[in-house]
mmCIF file with all atom_site columns, C-alpha atoms in Angstrom:
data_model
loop_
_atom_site.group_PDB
_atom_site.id
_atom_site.type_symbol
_atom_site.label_atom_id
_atom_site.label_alt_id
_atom_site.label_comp_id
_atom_site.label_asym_id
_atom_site.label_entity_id
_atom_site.label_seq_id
_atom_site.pdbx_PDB_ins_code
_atom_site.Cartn_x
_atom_site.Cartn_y
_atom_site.Cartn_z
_atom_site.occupancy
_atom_site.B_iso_or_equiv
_atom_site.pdbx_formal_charge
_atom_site.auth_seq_id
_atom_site.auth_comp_id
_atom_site.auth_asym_id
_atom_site.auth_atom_id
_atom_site.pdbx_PDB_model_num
ATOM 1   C CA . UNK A 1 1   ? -125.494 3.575  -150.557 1.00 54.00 ? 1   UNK A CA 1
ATOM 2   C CA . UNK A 1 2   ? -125.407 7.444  -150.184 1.00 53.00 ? 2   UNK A CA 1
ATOM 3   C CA . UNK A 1 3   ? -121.492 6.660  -149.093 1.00 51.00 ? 3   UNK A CA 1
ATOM 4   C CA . UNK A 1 4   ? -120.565 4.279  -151.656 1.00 58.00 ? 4   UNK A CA 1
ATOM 5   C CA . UNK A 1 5   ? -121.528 6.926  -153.944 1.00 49.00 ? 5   UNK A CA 1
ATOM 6   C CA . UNK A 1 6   ? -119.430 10.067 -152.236 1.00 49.00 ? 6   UNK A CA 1
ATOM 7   C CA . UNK A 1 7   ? -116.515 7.191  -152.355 1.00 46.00 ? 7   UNK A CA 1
ATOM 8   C CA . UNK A 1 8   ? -116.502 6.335  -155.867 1.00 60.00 ? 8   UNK A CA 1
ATOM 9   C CA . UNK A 1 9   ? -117.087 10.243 -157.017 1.00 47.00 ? 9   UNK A CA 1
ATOM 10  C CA . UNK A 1 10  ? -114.124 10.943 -154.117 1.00 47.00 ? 10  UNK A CA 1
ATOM 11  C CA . UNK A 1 11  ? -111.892 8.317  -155.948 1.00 47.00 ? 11  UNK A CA 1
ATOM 12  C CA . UNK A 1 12  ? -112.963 9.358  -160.020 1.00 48.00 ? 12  UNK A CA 1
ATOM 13  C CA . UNK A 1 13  ? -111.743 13.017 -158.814 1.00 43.00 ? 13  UNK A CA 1
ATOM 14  C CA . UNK A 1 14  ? -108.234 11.444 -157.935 1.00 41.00 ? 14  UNK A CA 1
ATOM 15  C CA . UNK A 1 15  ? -108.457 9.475  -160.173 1.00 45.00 ? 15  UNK A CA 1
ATOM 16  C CA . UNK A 1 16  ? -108.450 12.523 -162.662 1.00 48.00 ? 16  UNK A CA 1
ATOM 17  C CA . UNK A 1 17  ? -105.780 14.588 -160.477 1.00 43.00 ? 17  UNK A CA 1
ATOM 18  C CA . UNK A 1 18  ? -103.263 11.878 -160.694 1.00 43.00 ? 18  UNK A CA 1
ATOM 19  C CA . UNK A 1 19  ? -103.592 11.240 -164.907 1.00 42.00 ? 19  UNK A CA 1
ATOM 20  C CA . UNK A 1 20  ? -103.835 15.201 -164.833 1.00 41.00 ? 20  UNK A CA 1
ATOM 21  C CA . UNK A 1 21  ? -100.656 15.450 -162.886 1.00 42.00 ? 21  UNK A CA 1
ATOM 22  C CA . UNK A 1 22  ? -98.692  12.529 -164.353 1.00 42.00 ? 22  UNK A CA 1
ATOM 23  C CA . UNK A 1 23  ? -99.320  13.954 -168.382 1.00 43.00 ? 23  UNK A CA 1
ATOM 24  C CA . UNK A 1 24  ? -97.857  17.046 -166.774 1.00 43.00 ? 24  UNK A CA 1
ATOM 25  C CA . UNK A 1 25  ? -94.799  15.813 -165.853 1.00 45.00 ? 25  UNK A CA 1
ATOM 26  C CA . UNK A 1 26  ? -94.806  13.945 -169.412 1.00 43.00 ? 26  UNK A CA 1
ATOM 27  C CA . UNK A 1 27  ? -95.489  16.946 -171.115 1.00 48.00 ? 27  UNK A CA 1
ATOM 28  C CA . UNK A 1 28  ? -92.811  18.467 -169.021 1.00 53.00 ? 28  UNK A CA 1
ATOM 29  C CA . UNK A 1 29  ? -90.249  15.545 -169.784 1.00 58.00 ? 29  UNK A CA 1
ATOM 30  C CA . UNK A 1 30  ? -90.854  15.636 -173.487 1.00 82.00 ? 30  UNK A CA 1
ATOM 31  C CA . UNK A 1 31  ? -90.359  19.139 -174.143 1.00 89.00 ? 31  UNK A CA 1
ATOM 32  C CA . UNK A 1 32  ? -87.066  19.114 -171.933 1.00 85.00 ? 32  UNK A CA 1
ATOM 33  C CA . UNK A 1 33  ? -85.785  16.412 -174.250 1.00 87.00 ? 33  UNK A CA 1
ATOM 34  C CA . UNK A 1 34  ? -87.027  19.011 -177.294 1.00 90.00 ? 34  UNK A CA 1
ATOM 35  C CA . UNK A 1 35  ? -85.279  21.748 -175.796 1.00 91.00 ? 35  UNK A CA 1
ATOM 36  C CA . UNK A 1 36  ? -81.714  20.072 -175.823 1.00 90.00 ? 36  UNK A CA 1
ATOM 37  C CA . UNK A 1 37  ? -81.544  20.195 -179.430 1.00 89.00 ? 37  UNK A CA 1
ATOM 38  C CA . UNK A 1 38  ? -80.816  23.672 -178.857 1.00 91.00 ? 38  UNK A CA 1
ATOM 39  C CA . UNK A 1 39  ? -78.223  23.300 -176.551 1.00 92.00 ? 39  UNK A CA 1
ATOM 40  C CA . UNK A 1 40  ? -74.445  23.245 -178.209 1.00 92.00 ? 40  UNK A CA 1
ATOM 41  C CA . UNK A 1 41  ? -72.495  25.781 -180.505 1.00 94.00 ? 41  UNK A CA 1
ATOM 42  C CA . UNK A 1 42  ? -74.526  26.582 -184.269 1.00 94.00 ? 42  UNK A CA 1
ATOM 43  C CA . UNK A 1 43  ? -73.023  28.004 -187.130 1.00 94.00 ? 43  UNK A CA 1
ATOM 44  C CA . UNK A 1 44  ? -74.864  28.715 -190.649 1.00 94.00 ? 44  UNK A CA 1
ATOM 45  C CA . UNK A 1 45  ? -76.098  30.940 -193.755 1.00 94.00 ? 45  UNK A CA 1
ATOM 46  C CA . UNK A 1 46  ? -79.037  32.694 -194.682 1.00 92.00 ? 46  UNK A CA 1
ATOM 47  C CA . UNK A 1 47  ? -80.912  35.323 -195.914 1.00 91.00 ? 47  UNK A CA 1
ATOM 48  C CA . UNK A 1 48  ? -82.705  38.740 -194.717 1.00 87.00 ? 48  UNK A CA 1
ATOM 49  C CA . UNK A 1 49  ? -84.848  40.601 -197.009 1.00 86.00 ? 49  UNK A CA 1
ATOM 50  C CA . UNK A 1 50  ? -86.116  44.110 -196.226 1.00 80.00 ? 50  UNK A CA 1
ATOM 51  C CA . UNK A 1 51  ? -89.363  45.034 -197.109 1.00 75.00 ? 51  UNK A CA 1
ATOM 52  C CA . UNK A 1 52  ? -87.942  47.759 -199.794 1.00 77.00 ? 52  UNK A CA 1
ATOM 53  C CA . UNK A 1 53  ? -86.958  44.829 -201.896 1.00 79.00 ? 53  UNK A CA 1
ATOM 54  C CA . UNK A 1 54  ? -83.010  44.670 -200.849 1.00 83.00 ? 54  UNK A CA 1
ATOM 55  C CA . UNK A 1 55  ? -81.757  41.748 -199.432 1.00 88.00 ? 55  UNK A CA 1
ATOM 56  C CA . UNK A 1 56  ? -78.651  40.354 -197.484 1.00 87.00 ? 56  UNK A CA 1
ATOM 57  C CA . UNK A 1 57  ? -76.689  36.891 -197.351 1.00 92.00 ? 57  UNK A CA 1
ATOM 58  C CA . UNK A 1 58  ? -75.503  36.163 -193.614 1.00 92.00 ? 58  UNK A CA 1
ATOM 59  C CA . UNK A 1 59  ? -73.001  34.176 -191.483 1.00 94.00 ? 59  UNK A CA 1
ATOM 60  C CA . UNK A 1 60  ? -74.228  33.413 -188.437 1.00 94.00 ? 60  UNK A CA 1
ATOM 61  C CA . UNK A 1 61  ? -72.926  31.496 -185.012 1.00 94.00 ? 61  UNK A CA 1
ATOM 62  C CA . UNK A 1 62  ? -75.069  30.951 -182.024 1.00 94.00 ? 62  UNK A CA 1
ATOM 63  C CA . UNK A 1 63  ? -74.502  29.438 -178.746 1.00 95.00 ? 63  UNK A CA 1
ATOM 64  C CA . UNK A 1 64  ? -77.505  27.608 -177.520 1.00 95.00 ? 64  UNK A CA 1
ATOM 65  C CA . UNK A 1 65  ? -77.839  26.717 -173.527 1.00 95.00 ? 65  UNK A CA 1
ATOM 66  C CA . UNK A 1 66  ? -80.634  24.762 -172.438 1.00 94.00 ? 66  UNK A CA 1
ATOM 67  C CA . UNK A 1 67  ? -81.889  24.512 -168.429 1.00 93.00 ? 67  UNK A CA 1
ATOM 68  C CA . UNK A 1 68  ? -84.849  22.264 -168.144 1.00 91.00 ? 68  UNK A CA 1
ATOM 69  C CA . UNK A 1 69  ? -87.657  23.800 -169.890 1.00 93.00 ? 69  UNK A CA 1
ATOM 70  C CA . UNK A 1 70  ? -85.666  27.169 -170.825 1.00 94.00 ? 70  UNK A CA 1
ATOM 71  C CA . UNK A 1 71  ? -83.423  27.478 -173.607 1.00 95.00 ? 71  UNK A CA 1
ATOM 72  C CA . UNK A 1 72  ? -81.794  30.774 -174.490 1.00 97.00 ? 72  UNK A CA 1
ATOM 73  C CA . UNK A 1 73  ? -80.212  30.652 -178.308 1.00 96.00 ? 73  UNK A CA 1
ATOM 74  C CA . UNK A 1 74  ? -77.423  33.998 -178.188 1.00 96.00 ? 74  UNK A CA 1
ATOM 75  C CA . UNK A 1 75  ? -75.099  34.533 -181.186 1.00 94.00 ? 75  UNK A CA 1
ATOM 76  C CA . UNK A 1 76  ? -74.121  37.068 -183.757 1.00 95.00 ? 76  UNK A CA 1
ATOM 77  C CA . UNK A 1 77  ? -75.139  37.060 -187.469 1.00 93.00 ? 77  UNK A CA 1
ATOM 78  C CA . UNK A 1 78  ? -72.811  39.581 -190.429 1.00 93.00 ? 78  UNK A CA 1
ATOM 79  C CA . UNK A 1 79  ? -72.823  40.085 -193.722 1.00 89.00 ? 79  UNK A CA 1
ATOM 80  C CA . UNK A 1 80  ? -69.997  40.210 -196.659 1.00 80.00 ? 80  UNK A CA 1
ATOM 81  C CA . UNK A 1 81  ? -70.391  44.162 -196.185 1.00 76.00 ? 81  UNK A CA 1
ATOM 82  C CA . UNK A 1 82  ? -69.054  43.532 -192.374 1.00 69.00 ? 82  UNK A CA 1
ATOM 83  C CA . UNK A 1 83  ? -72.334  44.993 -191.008 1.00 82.00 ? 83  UNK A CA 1
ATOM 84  C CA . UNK A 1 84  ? -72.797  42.803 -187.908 1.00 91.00 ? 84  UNK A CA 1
ATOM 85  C CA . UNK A 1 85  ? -75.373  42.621 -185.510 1.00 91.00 ? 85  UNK A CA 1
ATOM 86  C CA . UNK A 1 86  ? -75.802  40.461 -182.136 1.00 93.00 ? 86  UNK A CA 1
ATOM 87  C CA . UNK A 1 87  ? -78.903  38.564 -181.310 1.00 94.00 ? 87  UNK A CA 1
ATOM 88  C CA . UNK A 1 88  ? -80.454  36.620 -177.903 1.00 97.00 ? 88  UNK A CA 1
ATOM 89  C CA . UNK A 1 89  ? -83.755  34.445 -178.154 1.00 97.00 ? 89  UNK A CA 1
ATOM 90  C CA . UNK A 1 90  ? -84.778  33.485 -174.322 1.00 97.00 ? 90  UNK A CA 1
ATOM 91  C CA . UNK A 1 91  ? -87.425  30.885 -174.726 1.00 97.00 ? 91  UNK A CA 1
ATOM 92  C CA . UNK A 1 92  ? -89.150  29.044 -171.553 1.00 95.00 ? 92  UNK A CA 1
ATOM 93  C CA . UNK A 1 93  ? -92.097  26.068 -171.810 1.00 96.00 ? 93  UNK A CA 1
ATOM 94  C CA . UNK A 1 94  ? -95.081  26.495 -169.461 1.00 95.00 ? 94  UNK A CA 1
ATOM 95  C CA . UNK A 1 95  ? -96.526  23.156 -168.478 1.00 94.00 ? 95  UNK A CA 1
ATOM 96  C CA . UNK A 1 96  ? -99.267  24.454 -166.825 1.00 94.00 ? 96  UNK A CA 1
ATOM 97  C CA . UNK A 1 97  ? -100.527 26.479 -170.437 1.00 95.00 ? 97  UNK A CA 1
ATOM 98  C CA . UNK A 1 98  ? -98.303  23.794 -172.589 1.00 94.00 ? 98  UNK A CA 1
ATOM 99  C CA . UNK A 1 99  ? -97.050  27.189 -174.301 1.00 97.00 ? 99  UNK A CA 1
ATOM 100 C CA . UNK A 1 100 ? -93.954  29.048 -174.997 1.00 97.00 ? 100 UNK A CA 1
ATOM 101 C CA . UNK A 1 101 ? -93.284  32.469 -174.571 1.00 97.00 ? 101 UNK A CA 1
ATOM 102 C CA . UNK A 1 102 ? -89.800  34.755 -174.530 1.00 98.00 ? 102 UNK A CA 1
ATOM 103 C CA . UNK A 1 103 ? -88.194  37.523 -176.286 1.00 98.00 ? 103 UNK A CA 1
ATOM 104 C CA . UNK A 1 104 ? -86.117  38.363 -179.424 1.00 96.00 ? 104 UNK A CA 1
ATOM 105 C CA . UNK A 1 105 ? -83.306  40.965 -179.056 1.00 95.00 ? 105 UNK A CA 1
ATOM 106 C CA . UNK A 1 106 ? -81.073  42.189 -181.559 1.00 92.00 ? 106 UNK A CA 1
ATOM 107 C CA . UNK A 1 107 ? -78.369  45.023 -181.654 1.00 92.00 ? 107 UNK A CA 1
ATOM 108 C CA . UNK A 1 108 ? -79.566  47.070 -183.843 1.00 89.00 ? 108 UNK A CA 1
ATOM 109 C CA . UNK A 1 109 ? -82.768  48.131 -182.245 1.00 90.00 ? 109 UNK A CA 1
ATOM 110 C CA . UNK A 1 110 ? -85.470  45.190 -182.377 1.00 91.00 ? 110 UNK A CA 1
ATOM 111 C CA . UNK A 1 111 ? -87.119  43.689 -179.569 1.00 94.00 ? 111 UNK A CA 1
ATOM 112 C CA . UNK A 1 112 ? -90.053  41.715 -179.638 1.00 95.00 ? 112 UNK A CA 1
ATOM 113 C CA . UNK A 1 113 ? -92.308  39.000 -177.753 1.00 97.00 ? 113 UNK A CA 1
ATOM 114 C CA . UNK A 1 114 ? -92.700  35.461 -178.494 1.00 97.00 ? 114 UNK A CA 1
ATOM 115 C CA . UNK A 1 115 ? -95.279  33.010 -178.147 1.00 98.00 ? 115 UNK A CA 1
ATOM 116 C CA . UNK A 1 116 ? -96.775  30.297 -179.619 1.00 98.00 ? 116 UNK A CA 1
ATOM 117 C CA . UNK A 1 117 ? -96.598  26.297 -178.630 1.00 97.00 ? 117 UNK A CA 1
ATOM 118 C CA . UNK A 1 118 ? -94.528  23.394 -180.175 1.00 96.00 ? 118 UNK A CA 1
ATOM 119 C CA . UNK A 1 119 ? -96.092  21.089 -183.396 1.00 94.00 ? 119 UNK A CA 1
ATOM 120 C CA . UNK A 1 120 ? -94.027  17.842 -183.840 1.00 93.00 ? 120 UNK A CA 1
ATOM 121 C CA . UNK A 1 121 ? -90.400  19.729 -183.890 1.00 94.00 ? 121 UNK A CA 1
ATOM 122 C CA . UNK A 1 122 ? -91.500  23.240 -184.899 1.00 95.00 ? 122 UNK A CA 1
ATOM 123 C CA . UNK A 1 123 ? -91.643  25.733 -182.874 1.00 96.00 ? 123 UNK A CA 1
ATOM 124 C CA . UNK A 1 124 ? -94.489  28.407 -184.371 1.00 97.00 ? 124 UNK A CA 1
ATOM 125 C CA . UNK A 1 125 ? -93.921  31.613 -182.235 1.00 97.00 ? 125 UNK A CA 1
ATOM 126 C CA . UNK A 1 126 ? -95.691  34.672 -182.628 1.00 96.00 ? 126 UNK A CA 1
ATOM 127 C CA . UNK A 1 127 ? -92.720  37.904 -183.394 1.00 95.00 ? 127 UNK A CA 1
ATOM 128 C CA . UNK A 1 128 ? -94.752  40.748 -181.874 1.00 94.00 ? 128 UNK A CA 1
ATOM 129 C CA . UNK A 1 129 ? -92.188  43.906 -181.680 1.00 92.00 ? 129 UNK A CA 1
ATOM 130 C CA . UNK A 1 130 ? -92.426  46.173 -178.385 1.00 93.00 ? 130 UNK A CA 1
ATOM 131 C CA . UNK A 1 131 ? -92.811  49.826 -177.526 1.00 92.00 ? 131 UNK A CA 1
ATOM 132 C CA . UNK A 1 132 ? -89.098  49.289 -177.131 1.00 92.00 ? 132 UNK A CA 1
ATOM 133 C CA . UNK A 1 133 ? -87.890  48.485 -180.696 1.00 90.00 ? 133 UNK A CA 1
ATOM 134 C CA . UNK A 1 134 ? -86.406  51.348 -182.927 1.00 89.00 ? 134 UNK A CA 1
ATOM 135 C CA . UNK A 1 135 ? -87.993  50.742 -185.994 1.00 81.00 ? 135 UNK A CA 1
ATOM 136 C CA . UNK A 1 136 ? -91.040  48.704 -185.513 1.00 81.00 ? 136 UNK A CA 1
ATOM 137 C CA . UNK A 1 137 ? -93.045  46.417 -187.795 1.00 82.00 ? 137 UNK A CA 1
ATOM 138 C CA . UNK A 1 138 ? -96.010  44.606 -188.387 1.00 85.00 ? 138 UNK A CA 1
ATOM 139 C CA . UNK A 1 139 ? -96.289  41.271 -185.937 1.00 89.00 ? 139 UNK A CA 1
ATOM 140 C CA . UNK A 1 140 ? -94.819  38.369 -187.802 1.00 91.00 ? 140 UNK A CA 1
ATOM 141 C CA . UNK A 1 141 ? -94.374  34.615 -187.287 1.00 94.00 ? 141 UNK A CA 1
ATOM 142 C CA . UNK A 1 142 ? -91.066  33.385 -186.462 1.00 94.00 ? 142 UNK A CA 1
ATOM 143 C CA . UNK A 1 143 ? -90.697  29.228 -186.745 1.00 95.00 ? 143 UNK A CA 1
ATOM 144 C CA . UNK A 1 144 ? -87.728  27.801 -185.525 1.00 94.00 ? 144 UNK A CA 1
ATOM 145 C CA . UNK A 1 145 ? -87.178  24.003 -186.386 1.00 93.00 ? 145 UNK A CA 1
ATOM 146 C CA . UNK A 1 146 ? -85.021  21.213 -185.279 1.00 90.00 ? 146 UNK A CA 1
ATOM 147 C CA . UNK A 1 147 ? -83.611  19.250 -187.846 1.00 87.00 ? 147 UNK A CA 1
ATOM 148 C CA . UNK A 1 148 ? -80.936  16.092 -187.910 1.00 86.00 ? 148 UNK A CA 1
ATOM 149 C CA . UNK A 1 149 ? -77.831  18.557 -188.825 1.00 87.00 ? 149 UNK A CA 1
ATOM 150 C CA . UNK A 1 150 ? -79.186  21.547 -186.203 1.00 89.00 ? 150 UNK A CA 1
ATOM 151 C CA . UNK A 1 151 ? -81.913  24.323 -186.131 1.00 92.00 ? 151 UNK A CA 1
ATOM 152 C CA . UNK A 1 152 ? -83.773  26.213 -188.611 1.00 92.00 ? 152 UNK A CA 1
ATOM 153 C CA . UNK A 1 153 ? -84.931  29.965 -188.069 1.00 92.00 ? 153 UNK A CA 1
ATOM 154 C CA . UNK A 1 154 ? -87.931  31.469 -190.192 1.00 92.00 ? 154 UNK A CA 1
ATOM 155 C CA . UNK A 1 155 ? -89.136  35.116 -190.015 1.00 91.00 ? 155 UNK A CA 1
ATOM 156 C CA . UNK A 1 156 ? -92.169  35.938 -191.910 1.00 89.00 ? 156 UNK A CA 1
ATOM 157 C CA . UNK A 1 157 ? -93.863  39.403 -191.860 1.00 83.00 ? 157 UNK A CA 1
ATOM 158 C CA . UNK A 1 158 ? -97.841  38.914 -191.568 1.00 77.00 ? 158 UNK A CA 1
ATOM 159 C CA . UNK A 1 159 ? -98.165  42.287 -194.340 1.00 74.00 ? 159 UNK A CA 1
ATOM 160 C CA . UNK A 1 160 ? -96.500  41.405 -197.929 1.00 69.00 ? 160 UNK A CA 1
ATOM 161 C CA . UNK A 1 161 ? -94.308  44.278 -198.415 1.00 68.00 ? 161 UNK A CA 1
ATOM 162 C CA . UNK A 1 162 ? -94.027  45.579 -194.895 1.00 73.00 ? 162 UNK A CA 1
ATOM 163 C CA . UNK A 1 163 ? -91.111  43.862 -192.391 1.00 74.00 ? 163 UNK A CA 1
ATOM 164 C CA . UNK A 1 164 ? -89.206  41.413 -192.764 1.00 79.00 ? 164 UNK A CA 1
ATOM 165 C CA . UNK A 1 165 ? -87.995  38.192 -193.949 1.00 84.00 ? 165 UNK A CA 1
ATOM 166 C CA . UNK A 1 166 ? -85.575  35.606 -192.538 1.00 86.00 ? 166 UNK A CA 1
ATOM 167 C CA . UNK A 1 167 ? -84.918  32.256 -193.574 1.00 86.00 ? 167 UNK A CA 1
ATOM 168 C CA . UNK A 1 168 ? -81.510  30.545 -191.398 1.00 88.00 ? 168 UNK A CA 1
ATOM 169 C CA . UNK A 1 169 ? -80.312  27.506 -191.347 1.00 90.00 ? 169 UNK A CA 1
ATOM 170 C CA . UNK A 1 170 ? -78.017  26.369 -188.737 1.00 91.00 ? 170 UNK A CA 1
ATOM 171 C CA . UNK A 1 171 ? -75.821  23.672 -187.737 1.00 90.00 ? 171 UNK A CA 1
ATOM 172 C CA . UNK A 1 172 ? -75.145  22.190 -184.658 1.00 79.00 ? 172 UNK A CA 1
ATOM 173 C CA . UNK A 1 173 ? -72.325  20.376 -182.075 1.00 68.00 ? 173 UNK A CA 1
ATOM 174 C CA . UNK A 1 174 ? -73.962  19.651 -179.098 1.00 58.00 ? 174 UNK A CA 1
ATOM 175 C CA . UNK A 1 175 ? -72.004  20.589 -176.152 1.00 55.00 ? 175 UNK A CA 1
ATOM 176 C CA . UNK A 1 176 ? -71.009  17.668 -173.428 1.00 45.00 ? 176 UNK A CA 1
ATOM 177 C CA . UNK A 1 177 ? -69.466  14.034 -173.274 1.00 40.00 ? 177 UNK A CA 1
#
């Protein structure tokens, strides 16, 4: 009796393990095939507004290249005034936490952390700026969406009237046959 016991707790356990370990690999799986939205050549409009009130219209063109369950998004964004700056999002899924974490970079000073998880096909990141950035700013949210034509970026400062905003939309050709 004692032994049937220890055998059907000994198989539950395993039991447990193995759903544990195959919703993993889904999980896994399923945000690989979210990830290669990003991957391809994306070229789009949008807007950054400073928190002193002045805003800017932009061009921008990324190149997105996706490895499994990283996905780095590097391109450069200007505006009619010919100011130009460069920017690289690194982004990498944790199956283990289900959670995404990374950094922004741009060339003109700002560097900040990422992380946040995945909701359907947003990604809600927190924009937390570093020791490292030249002018830093209140933490912030940055979403970035997939969408039929490509991506969607969205910047929002946490403080009204501190930081800022950035609202990007993006379209896509994915790269390959």
């Amino acid at each position: 009796m004692k032994h049937d016991l220890m055998l059907e707790a000994f198989t539950a356990v395993l039991a447990t393990a193995a759903v544990s370990s195959a919703s993993a690999q889904l999980a896994t799986i399923d945000e690989a095939s979210f990830l290669q939205a990003f991957e391809g050549r994306f070229t789009g409009t949008g807007k950054l507004e400073n928190a002193g009130g002045s805003s800017h219209q932009l061009s921008c063109e990324f190149d997105g290249d996706q490895q499994g369950s990283r996905v780095t998004l590097s391109g450069r964004c200007s505006t009619a005034l010919v100011l130009s700056t460069t920017v690289k999002i690194d982004l990498r899924y944790d199956p283990r936490t289900q959670r995404y974490d990374g950094e922004f970079r741009e060339s003109k000073g700002t560097v900040a952390n990422l992380a946040g998880t995945r909701r359907g096909d947003n990604l809600a990141l927190s924009f937390r700026e570093t020791a490292e950035s030249v002018r830093p700013n209140p933490p912030a949210m940055l979403t970035i969406s997939r969408h039929a034509e490509g991506l969607a970026l969205v910047l929002r400062a946490s403080q009204p009237g501190q930081g800022q905003n950035l609202d990007l939309r993006l379209s896509g050709k994915r790269r390959g046959p």
